[in-house]
Coordinates of C-alpha atoms in Angstrom, one line a residue:
M1 CA 98.9 232.0 53.4
P2 CA 99.4 229.0 51.2
A3 CA 96.9 225.9 51.6
A4 CA 98.2 223.3 53.9
T5 CA 99.8 220.3 52.2
A6 CA 99.6 216.8 53.2
S7 CA 102.7 215.1 54.6
A8 CA 104.2 211.9 52.8
A9 CA 102.8 209.8 55.6
D10 CA 99.3 211.3 55.1
A11 CA 99.5 210.5 51.4
Q12 CA 100.1 206.7 52.1
P13 CA 96.8 204.4 52.3
A14 CA 96.1 203.3 55.8
A15 CA 98.1 200.4 57.2
A16 CA 96.2 197.1 56.6
G17 CA 95.5 194.9 59.7
P18 CA 96.7 191.5 60.0
A19 CA 95.6 189.1 57.0
A20 CA 92.9 186.7 57.8
P21 CA 94.2 183.2 58.1
R22 CA 93.6 180.9 55.1
I23 CA 91.4 178.0 56.2
D24 CA 91.1 174.7 54.5
D25 CA 88.3 172.4 55.8
L26 CA 89.1 168.7 55.8
Q27 CA 86.3 166.4 56.2
L28 CA 86.9 163.1 58.0
L29 CA 84.3 160.3 57.8
A30 CA 84.8 157.5 60.3
I31 CA 83.6 154.2 61.1
N32 CA 84.8 151.4 63.5
D33 CA 83.9 147.7 64.4
F34 CA 82.3 146.8 61.0
H35 CA 83.0 143.2 61.8
G36 CA 82.1 142.0 58.3
N37 CA 78.6 143.1 58.4
L38 CA 78.0 143.5 54.6
E39 CA 74.3 142.5 54.6
P40 CA 72.1 144.5 57.0
P41 CA 72.4 143.1 60.5
A42 CA 69.4 141.3 62.0
G43 CA 67.7 141.9 65.3
S44 CA 69.2 144.4 67.8
S45 CA 72.6 144.3 65.8
G46 CA 70.8 146.1 63.2
A47 CA 69.2 148.9 65.1
I48 CA 70.4 152.2 66.6
K49 CA 68.6 153.9 69.6
E50 CA 67.5 157.5 69.0
K51 CA 64.6 159.7 70.2
D52 CA 61.5 160.3 67.9
A53 CA 59.7 163.5 67.6
S54 CA 57.9 162.9 70.9
G55 CA 61.1 162.4 72.8
A56 CA 60.7 158.7 73.2
V57 CA 63.6 156.3 72.6
V58 CA 63.1 154.0 69.5
S59 CA 65.1 151.5 67.8
T60 CA 65.7 152.4 64.2
P61 CA 66.9 149.9 61.6
A62 CA 70.3 150.8 60.5
G63 CA 73.4 149.2 58.7
G64 CA 74.3 147.3 55.6
V65 CA 77.2 148.2 53.4
E66 CA 74.9 149.1 50.4
Y67 CA 73.4 151.9 52.6
L68 CA 76.7 152.8 54.2
A69 CA 78.2 153.4 50.9
T70 CA 75.4 155.7 49.6
A71 CA 75.6 157.5 53.0
L72 CA 79.2 158.1 52.7
R73 CA 79.0 159.2 49.1
Q74 CA 76.4 161.6 49.8
A75 CA 78.2 163.1 52.8
R76 CA 81.2 163.8 50.7
E77 CA 79.2 165.9 48.1
G78 CA 80.3 169.5 48.3
H79 CA 83.4 168.9 50.4
K80 CA 86.7 169.6 48.4
H81 CA 88.8 167.7 50.9
S82 CA 87.5 164.4 52.4
L83 CA 89.1 161.3 53.9
T84 CA 87.4 158.2 55.2
V85 CA 89.1 156.3 58.1
A86 CA 88.4 153.6 60.6
A87 CA 89.3 152.6 64.0
G88 CA 89.8 148.9 63.9
D89 CA 87.8 145.6 63.7
I90 CA 86.7 146.1 60.2
V91 CA 87.0 142.2 59.8
G92 CA 86.9 139.4 62.1
A93 CA 83.9 137.9 64.1
S94 CA 81.9 138.4 60.7
P95 CA 78.8 136.9 59.6
L96 CA 79.1 134.0 57.0
L97 CA 78.9 135.9 53.9
S98 CA 82.3 137.5 54.8
G99 CA 83.7 134.9 57.3
L100 CA 83.5 132.0 55.0
F101 CA 85.8 133.7 52.6
H102 CA 88.1 134.8 55.2
D103 CA 86.8 138.6 55.1
E104 CA 88.1 139.1 51.5
P105 CA 84.4 140.4 50.6
T106 CA 84.6 143.2 53.4
V107 CA 88.1 144.2 52.4
E108 CA 86.7 144.5 48.7
A109 CA 83.6 146.4 50.1
M110 CA 85.8 148.8 52.0
N111 CA 87.8 149.3 48.9
K112 CA 84.8 150.3 47.1
I113 CA 83.5 152.7 49.7
G114 CA 86.5 154.6 49.7
L115 CA 88.3 153.7 53.0
D116 CA 91.6 155.5 53.2
V117 CA 93.2 154.2 56.2
T118 CA 92.5 152.3 59.4
S119 CA 94.1 151.2 62.7
V120 CA 94.1 147.4 63.3
G121 CA 91.7 146.1 66.0
N122 CA 92.1 143.0 68.1
H123 CA 89.9 141.0 65.5
E124 CA 92.2 141.7 62.9
F125 CA 94.4 139.1 64.6
D126 CA 91.8 136.4 64.9
E127 CA 93.5 134.5 62.2
G128 CA 97.0 135.5 63.0
S129 CA 99.5 138.1 61.7
A130 CA 100.3 136.3 58.4
E131 CA 96.5 136.5 57.4
L132 CA 96.5 140.2 58.3
L133 CA 99.3 140.8 56.0
R134 CA 97.5 138.9 53.3
L135 CA 94.5 141.1 53.7
Q136 CA 96.7 144.2 53.3
N137 CA 98.9 142.9 50.5
G138 CA 96.5 140.5 48.6
G139 CA 96.9 136.9 47.3
C140 CA 94.9 133.7 47.7
H141 CA 94.4 132.1 51.0
P142 CA 97.2 129.6 51.9
T143 CA 94.8 126.7 52.6
D144 CA 91.5 127.6 50.7
G145 CA 92.9 129.1 47.7
C146 CA 91.2 131.5 45.5
Y147 CA 87.2 131.4 45.5
A148 CA 86.9 131.7 41.7
E149 CA 88.8 130.7 38.8
G150 CA 90.8 133.6 37.5
R151 CA 89.7 135.7 40.2
K152 CA 92.7 136.7 42.5
F153 CA 92.2 138.7 45.7
K154 CA 94.0 142.0 45.3
G155 CA 94.2 143.1 48.9
A156 CA 93.3 146.5 50.7
K157 CA 93.8 149.7 48.8
F158 CA 93.6 151.4 52.2
D159 CA 96.4 151.3 54.7
Y160 CA 96.3 149.1 57.8
L161 CA 98.1 150.9 60.7
A162 CA 99.6 149.2 63.8
A163 CA 101.9 151.5 65.5
N164 CA 102.0 149.6 68.8
V165 CA 102.2 146.2 67.3
T166 CA 105.7 144.9 67.1
S167 CA 107.7 141.7 66.3
E168 CA 109.1 140.1 69.2
A169 CA 112.1 139.0 67.2
T170 CA 113.1 142.3 65.4
G171 CA 111.0 145.0 67.6
K172 CA 109.8 146.5 64.4
P173 CA 106.3 147.3 63.7
L174 CA 104.2 144.7 61.9
L175 CA 102.6 147.2 59.7
A176 CA 103.2 151.0 59.1
P177 CA 102.8 153.1 62.4
Y178 CA 101.3 156.1 60.7
W179 CA 100.0 157.4 57.3
V180 CA 100.6 160.9 55.9
K181 CA 98.4 162.4 53.3
N182 CA 99.1 165.8 51.5
V183 CA 95.8 167.7 51.6
H184 CA 96.1 170.8 49.3
G185 CA 99.5 171.4 50.4
V186 CA 99.0 170.4 54.1
K187 CA 100.5 167.2 55.6
V188 CA 97.8 165.5 57.7
G189 CA 99.0 162.3 59.5
F190 CA 97.1 159.5 61.1
I191 CA 98.6 157.1 63.9
G192 CA 96.9 154.0 64.4
V193 CA 96.9 151.8 67.5
T194 CA 95.0 148.8 69.0
L195 CA 94.4 148.2 72.8
E196 CA 97.4 147.1 74.6
G197 CA 95.3 144.1 76.1
T198 CA 94.9 142.4 72.7
P199 CA 96.6 139.4 73.7
N200 CA 94.2 138.9 76.5
I201 CA 91.2 138.8 74.2
V202 CA 92.6 137.0 71.3
T203 CA 93.7 133.3 71.0
A204 CA 97.5 132.8 71.6
A205 CA 98.0 131.7 68.2
G206 CA 96.6 134.8 66.7
V207 CA 99.2 137.0 68.5
K208 CA 102.2 134.7 68.5
G209 CA 105.4 136.5 68.0
L210 CA 103.9 139.9 68.6
K211 CA 104.2 142.6 71.3
F212 CA 101.5 145.0 72.0
G213 CA 102.7 148.4 73.5
D214 CA 101.1 151.1 75.4
E215 CA 98.7 153.1 73.5
V216 CA 99.6 156.7 74.9
E217 CA 103.5 155.9 74.8
T218 CA 103.2 154.8 71.2
I219 CA 101.0 157.7 69.9
N220 CA 103.2 160.4 71.8
R221 CA 106.4 158.9 70.3
Y222 CA 105.0 158.9 66.6
T223 CA 103.5 162.3 67.3
A224 CA 107.0 163.7 68.0
E225 CA 108.3 161.9 64.8
L226 CA 105.6 163.3 62.5
K227 CA 106.2 166.8 64.1
Q228 CA 109.8 166.4 62.9
Q229 CA 108.7 165.8 59.5
G230 CA 106.6 168.9 59.5
V231 CA 103.3 167.3 60.2
R232 CA 101.0 169.6 62.2
T233 CA 97.6 168.0 61.6
I234 CA 97.5 164.7 63.5
V235 CA 94.7 162.4 64.3
A236 CA 94.7 159.1 66.2
L237 CA 92.9 156.1 65.3
V238 CA 92.6 154.1 68.4
H239 CA 91.0 150.7 68.8
E240 CA 90.0 151.3 72.4
G241 CA 86.9 152.9 73.7
G242 CA 84.6 154.1 76.4
Y243 CA 81.1 153.8 77.8
P244 CA 78.8 156.6 77.6
A245 CA 76.1 157.5 80.2
G246 CA 73.5 158.1 77.4
T247 CA 71.5 155.5 75.8
T248 CA 70.9 157.1 72.4
Y249 CA 73.5 157.4 69.6
D250 CA 73.6 161.3 70.1
A251 CA 73.5 161.6 73.8
D252 CA 75.4 164.5 75.3
C253 CA 78.4 163.2 76.8
D254 CA 79.8 166.6 77.8
S255 CA 77.4 167.1 80.4
P256 CA 77.8 168.6 82.9
G257 CA 81.4 169.1 81.9
A258 CA 83.7 168.2 79.1
G259 CA 83.8 164.3 78.8
A260 CA 81.8 164.0 82.3
G261 CA 79.3 161.5 80.5
I262 CA 81.9 158.9 79.3
S263 CA 83.9 156.5 81.3
G264 CA 86.3 153.6 80.3
P265 CA 89.8 153.2 79.1
I266 CA 89.6 155.9 76.4
V267 CA 89.2 158.6 78.9
D268 CA 92.6 158.1 80.4
I269 CA 94.1 157.8 77.0
A270 CA 92.6 160.9 75.8
K271 CA 93.8 162.9 78.8
N272 CA 97.4 161.7 78.3
V273 CA 97.9 161.7 74.4
D274 CA 100.0 164.8 73.2
P275 CA 98.1 167.8 72.8
E276 CA 99.4 168.0 69.1
V277 CA 97.0 165.3 68.2
D278 CA 93.9 167.1 67.1
A279 CA 91.2 164.4 67.2
I280 CA 91.0 160.8 68.5
V281 CA 88.7 158.3 66.4
T282 CA 87.9 155.2 68.7
G283 CA 86.3 151.8 68.7
H284 CA 86.3 148.4 70.4
T285 CA 83.3 149.1 72.9
H286 CA 80.7 149.1 70.1
N287 CA 79.2 152.3 71.6
A288 CA 78.3 155.7 70.0
Y289 CA 79.7 158.8 71.3
N290 CA 80.9 162.3 70.2
C291 CA 82.8 164.1 73.3
T292 CA 85.2 166.6 74.1
I293 CA 87.8 165.4 76.7
P294 CA 90.6 167.7 77.9
D295 CA 94.0 166.9 76.6
P296 CA 97.1 167.3 78.9
A297 CA 97.2 170.9 78.3
G298 CA 93.5 171.2 79.5
Q299 CA 92.2 172.0 76.0
P300 CA 89.1 170.2 74.8
R301 CA 89.7 167.6 72.0
R302 CA 87.2 165.7 70.0
V303 CA 87.0 161.9 70.9
T304 CA 84.4 159.9 68.9
S305 CA 83.1 156.5 68.2
A306 CA 80.5 155.2 65.5
A307 CA 78.9 152.3 67.5
S308 CA 79.4 149.1 65.3
F309 CA 78.3 147.1 62.2
G310 CA 78.2 150.1 60.0
R311 CA 75.0 151.4 61.7
L312 CA 76.7 154.9 62.1
Y313 CA 79.4 157.0 60.8
T314 CA 81.0 160.0 62.1
E315 CA 81.4 163.2 60.4
I316 CA 84.4 165.4 61.8
D317 CA 85.2 168.7 60.2
L318 CA 88.9 169.9 60.7
P319 CA 89.5 173.5 59.9
I320 CA 93.3 173.7 59.1
D321 CA 95.3 177.1 59.0
H322 CA 97.0 176.6 55.8
A323 CA 99.8 179.0 57.1
T324 CA 100.7 176.8 60.1
G325 CA 99.4 173.3 58.7
D326 CA 97.6 172.9 62.1
V327 CA 94.0 172.4 63.1
V328 CA 92.0 175.3 64.6
R329 CA 91.0 173.2 67.5
S330 CA 88.3 175.6 68.9
S331 CA 86.4 175.3 65.6
V332 CA 86.5 171.4 65.3
T333 CA 82.9 170.0 64.8
A334 CA 81.8 166.4 64.9
A335 CA 78.5 164.6 64.7
N336 CA 77.3 160.8 64.4
H337 CA 74.9 160.2 61.6
V338 CA 72.5 157.1 61.3
V339 CA 72.9 154.9 58.3
R340 CA 69.4 154.7 57.5
R341 CA 68.0 152.0 55.3
T342 CA 65.8 154.6 53.5
V343 CA 68.6 155.8 51.2
P344 CA 69.1 154.1 47.9
K345 CA 71.4 151.0 47.9
A346 CA 74.8 151.4 46.2
A347 CA 74.5 149.4 43.1
D348 CA 78.1 148.2 43.0
L349 CA 77.9 147.0 46.6
T350 CA 74.7 145.1 45.9
D351 CA 76.6 143.3 42.9
L352 CA 79.5 142.4 45.4
I353 CA 77.0 140.9 47.9
A354 CA 75.1 139.1 45.2
Y355 CA 78.3 137.5 43.8
Y356 CA 79.3 136.2 47.3
Q357 CA 75.9 135.1 48.1
R358 CA 75.7 132.9 45.0
I359 CA 79.0 131.1 46.0
A360 CA 78.0 130.8 49.8
A361 CA 74.3 129.7 49.0
P362 CA 74.7 125.9 49.3
I363 CA 76.2 126.2 52.7
A364 CA 74.5 129.3 54.0
G365 CA 70.8 128.3 53.3
R366 CA 71.1 124.8 55.1
T367 CA 68.3 124.7 57.8
V368 CA 69.7 123.7 61.2
G369 CA 66.9 124.4 63.6
Y370 CA 63.8 126.3 64.5
I371 CA 62.7 128.8 67.1
S372 CA 59.5 130.1 68.5
A373 CA 60.7 133.5 69.2
D374 CA 63.7 135.6 69.2
I375 CA 66.5 134.3 71.5
N376 CA 68.5 137.2 72.3
G377 CA 72.4 137.2 72.8
R378 CA 74.3 140.0 71.8
G379 CA 71.1 142.2 72.1
S380 CA 70.3 141.1 75.7
D381 CA 71.4 143.5 78.5
A382 CA 70.9 140.8 81.0
Y383 CA 74.0 139.3 82.7
E384 CA 72.3 135.7 82.0
K385 CA 71.6 135.9 78.3
P386 CA 68.9 133.6 76.9
L387 CA 71.2 132.6 73.9
G388 CA 74.0 132.2 76.4
D389 CA 71.9 129.4 78.2
V390 CA 71.4 127.8 74.9
I391 CA 75.0 127.8 73.8
A392 CA 76.2 126.5 77.2
D393 CA 73.8 123.8 77.2
A394 CA 74.8 122.8 73.7
Q395 CA 78.4 122.6 74.8
L396 CA 77.5 120.5 77.9
E397 CA 75.3 118.1 75.9
G398 CA 77.7 117.6 73.1
L399 CA 80.8 117.0 75.6
A400 CA 79.0 115.2 78.5
P401 CA 79.5 111.5 77.1
A402 CA 82.5 109.8 78.5
D403 CA 84.1 109.3 75.3
K404 CA 83.7 113.1 74.4
G405 CA 85.3 114.5 77.6
G406 CA 82.7 113.7 80.3
A407 CA 81.8 117.4 80.9
Q408 CA 79.7 118.1 84.1
I409 CA 79.8 122.0 83.4
A410 CA 80.1 124.4 80.5
L411 CA 81.1 128.0 80.5
M412 CA 80.7 130.4 77.7
N413 CA 82.3 134.0 77.4
P414 CA 79.7 136.6 76.7
G415 CA 81.9 138.4 74.1
G416 CA 81.9 135.3 72.0
I417 CA 78.1 135.6 71.3
R418 CA 78.1 137.9 68.4
A419 CA 74.4 138.2 67.5
D420 CA 70.7 137.1 68.5
L421 CA 68.8 134.3 66.8
V422 CA 65.8 136.2 65.2
Q423 CA 62.6 134.5 64.7
K424 CA 61.7 136.7 61.5
A425 CA 63.1 135.3 58.4
S426 CA 66.2 136.9 57.0
G427 CA 65.6 135.6 53.6
T428 CA 63.3 133.1 51.8
E429 CA 63.9 130.5 54.5
G430 CA 60.5 131.4 56.5
D431 CA 59.9 132.9 60.0
G432 CA 61.4 130.7 62.7
V433 CA 63.8 128.7 60.7
V434 CA 67.4 129.1 61.7
T435 CA 69.8 128.8 58.8
Y436 CA 73.5 127.7 59.0
A437 CA 74.3 131.3 58.2
E438 CA 72.4 132.6 61.0
A439 CA 74.0 130.2 63.5
F440 CA 77.5 131.1 62.0
T441 CA 76.7 134.8 62.7
V442 CA 76.2 134.0 66.3
Q443 CA 79.4 131.9 66.7
P444 CA 81.6 132.9 64.0
F445 CA 85.0 132.0 65.5
T446 CA 84.6 128.2 65.2
N447 CA 86.7 127.8 68.1
M448 CA 87.6 124.3 69.0
M449 CA 86.2 123.0 72.4
N450 CA 88.3 121.9 75.5
V451 CA 87.3 119.7 78.4
V452 CA 89.6 120.0 81.4
D453 CA 89.9 119.0 84.8
L454 CA 89.3 121.9 87.4
T455 CA 88.9 121.7 91.2
G456 CA 85.9 123.1 92.8
A457 CA 88.1 125.8 94.3
Q458 CA 89.4 126.8 90.6
V459 CA 85.7 126.9 89.5
V460 CA 84.7 129.2 92.3
A461 CA 87.9 131.4 91.6
A462 CA 87.0 131.6 88.0
L463 CA 83.4 132.7 88.6
Q464 CA 84.8 135.2 91.0
Q465 CA 87.3 136.5 88.3
Q466 CA 84.0 137.7 86.4
V467 CA 83.7 140.6 88.7
S468 CA 87.4 141.1 90.0
G469 CA 90.9 141.5 88.6
S470 CA 90.9 142.7 85.0
N471 CA 87.1 142.5 85.1
L472 CA 86.6 144.4 88.1
A473 CA 85.4 147.7 86.5
A474 CA 83.5 146.1 83.5
P475 CA 82.3 142.5 84.7
K476 CA 82.4 139.6 82.2
I477 CA 79.6 137.3 83.2
L478 CA 80.1 133.7 81.9
Q479 CA 77.2 132.0 80.5
V480 CA 76.6 128.8 82.5
S481 CA 75.1 125.3 81.5
R482 CA 71.9 124.0 83.1
D483 CA 72.3 122.8 86.7
L484 CA 74.9 125.3 87.7
T485 CA 73.4 128.1 89.7
Y486 CA 74.7 130.9 92.0
T487 CA 73.9 134.4 93.3
L488 CA 75.5 137.5 91.9
D489 CA 75.2 140.3 94.7
L490 CA 76.0 143.5 93.3
T491 CA 75.7 145.3 96.8
K492 CA 79.2 143.8 97.5
A493 CA 82.6 144.7 96.1
G494 CA 85.1 142.7 93.9
A495 CA 85.1 139.0 94.0
D496 CA 82.7 138.8 97.0
R497 CA 79.9 139.9 94.4
V498 CA 79.9 136.2 93.4
V499 CA 78.5 134.6 96.6
A500 CA 80.9 131.5 96.9
S501 CA 78.4 129.7 99.3
S502 CA 75.7 130.0 96.8
I503 CA 77.4 128.1 94.0
R504 CA 75.8 124.8 93.3
L505 CA 75.8 122.0 90.7
N506 CA 72.7 119.9 90.5
G507 CA 71.5 121.4 93.7
E508 CA 74.7 120.4 95.6
P509 CA 77.2 122.9 96.9
I510 CA 80.6 123.0 94.8
D511 CA 83.3 121.1 96.7
P512 CA 86.5 123.0 96.7
A513 CA 88.6 119.7 96.8
R514 CA 86.6 117.8 94.2
T515 CA 87.5 117.5 90.5
Y516 CA 85.2 118.6 88.0
R517 CA 85.1 118.1 84.1
V518 CA 84.5 121.8 82.7
A519 CA 83.9 122.3 79.0
M520 CA 84.9 125.7 77.4
N521 CA 86.2 127.1 74.1
E522 CA 89.9 127.2 73.5
F523 CA 90.0 130.8 74.1
L524 CA 88.6 130.6 77.6
A525 CA 90.7 127.6 78.3
G526 CA 93.8 129.5 77.6
G527 CA 92.7 132.0 80.2
G528 CA 91.2 134.7 77.9
D529 CA 89.1 137.6 78.9
G530 CA 90.6 137.7 82.4
F531 CA 90.1 134.2 83.6
P532 CA 93.5 132.8 84.7
A533 CA 91.8 130.2 86.8
L534 CA 90.5 128.5 83.6
A535 CA 94.0 128.1 82.2
Q536 CA 94.8 126.0 85.4
G537 CA 92.9 123.0 83.7
T538 CA 94.6 119.6 83.3
N539 CA 93.9 116.4 81.4
K540 CA 92.6 118.3 78.5
L541 CA 90.4 116.7 75.6
V542 CA 90.0 118.6 72.5
G543 CA 86.6 118.3 71.0
P544 CA 84.4 119.7 68.0
S545 CA 84.1 123.3 67.3
D546 CA 81.6 125.5 69.4
L547 CA 79.7 126.1 66.0
D548 CA 79.3 122.5 65.3
L549 CA 77.9 121.8 68.9
F550 CA 75.5 124.7 68.6
T551 CA 74.0 123.7 65.2
A552 CA 74.0 120.0 66.3
Y553 CA 72.0 121.2 69.6
L554 CA 69.5 123.3 67.6
T555 CA 68.8 120.4 65.2
A556 CA 68.3 117.8 68.0
H557 CA 66.0 120.1 70.1
S558 CA 63.7 121.7 67.4
S559 CA 61.6 120.9 64.7
A560 CA 59.1 122.9 62.5
A561 CA 56.4 121.4 64.7
A562 CA 58.1 122.0 68.0
P563 CA 60.5 124.8 67.6
L564 CA 62.9 125.9 70.5
A565 CA 61.6 128.4 72.9
P566 CA 63.8 131.0 74.7
P567 CA 65.0 129.5 78.0
A568 CA 64.0 130.8 81.5
Q569 CA 67.1 132.5 82.6
D570 CA 67.0 131.1 86.0
R571 CA 70.7 130.2 86.6
I572 CA 72.1 133.5 88.0
T573 CA 70.1 135.2 90.8
V574 CA 71.1 138.8 90.5
V575 CA 70.7 140.9 93.8
G576 CA 71.2 144.8 94.0
P577 CA 71.4 147.6 91.6
G578 CA 72.6 147.6 87.9
T579 CA 71.2 144.2 87.2
A580 CA 72.2 144.3 83.5
Q581 CA 75.3 144.6 81.4
G582 CA 75.8 145.7 78.0

């Protein structure tokens, strides 16, 4: 009997299984809320909270663009595909070294560190849309001109995105709504938006002629447009943020469930943005977090923020299936990294800083006062901040004379206090010396002061608006001048948390029917930060800038022999839990 022979089928090689997908890894390096902090920020603004080897929470010095540049360059090593992105407020409310030059130094620094694209933030509108367009496109400042002969500002090499900012006249976006990058044959799209409430936190002049749309609706609309163009990998850059429960930069905000440890506007945004968006890079609240929040389909999606001032950067790894052009969402990883001052400084950024330091030196180094200890503003968690008391008193003193406005009360918004006054010398000026640059860093907006008539009832309403209306969920506690006192009762709800019967001026109850002269900056006088009662003021007198009053007060009330001490913080009596604000 002949030997058996194999069939044709048996002779074929075994059928191969499905081919493994080809995955290209895209590294995203993200920052937000840099605010022109080229030099290492001082005081609490220049520290990040983390746990040491023993588990204790410590404050680690962090930030400074020389170190940030090195950290980003080191992070890119070994990564074939890497993009650097941001979520707004790269400029605005900047220290003197950048602010004095209308933030041109910061744009030049971002060009050097390799920023590819950013959303606009609310502070990009501090000087109006025309100035924002100049930062993007280049050209000398229309008033101050160029800062050195033969040196013309060339503008940003990176793209500003403003998908939800449109012209009221034309309905068209002020800037590009999205940016698409071809990464090794795969289209990657970035959509940039700022918070819809930008007009509430920027002066009217800064947003004149502009309309700010809903973040979710805008992102979803442009996501659909990108999908029509064959873009499947999409990242949203959102200048809006959240409030993590943890205090350290790497606290787990996914415990006990996805996104459970974070609150604030970004949570609702993330839960409603199209599932086709693969990651959301955020900012605005200056907090650090790295969370997964379920998208509308119930799938976890990475939502990150890198604190502020260049103290952190976020590294996000997006594995992209080359066949589909889409992200393998289940394999996305992310982590925040501290920008430690132990790495070498980037020489090109050191040179940039030195260049502008030489130009700014005659103004920056001028002594304006002396302090005996740190006077905390931005770094204070208290509702009544020591530096807030000093600023409010400076405004009252400068505007109390009859010919200056006759102010009886001064009110200062806490968000306008951008730093601490730090007793340790920042340069060669000596400990305890306050330079003009340091004062400018505290009050960089140079808002003009207003003195207006308000009834006692309107004053009470304004104080109650600190904890009600748009400020219900996240109170904004005004800093008040001396002799204005009241009780903040946190055991109560809404407006009742400001006890109306406790409000006193010079020991006397506020009379609802009486007219008071109230000083505040022009932003508050326009109803900014959720204070419509303050916009009801009449008989307005426009005074000097807040910065001028601040420096004049420091000069008048301190000397090398008798430096200014931190005030007592005895104006707002807080009752109940949660006796501090971030």
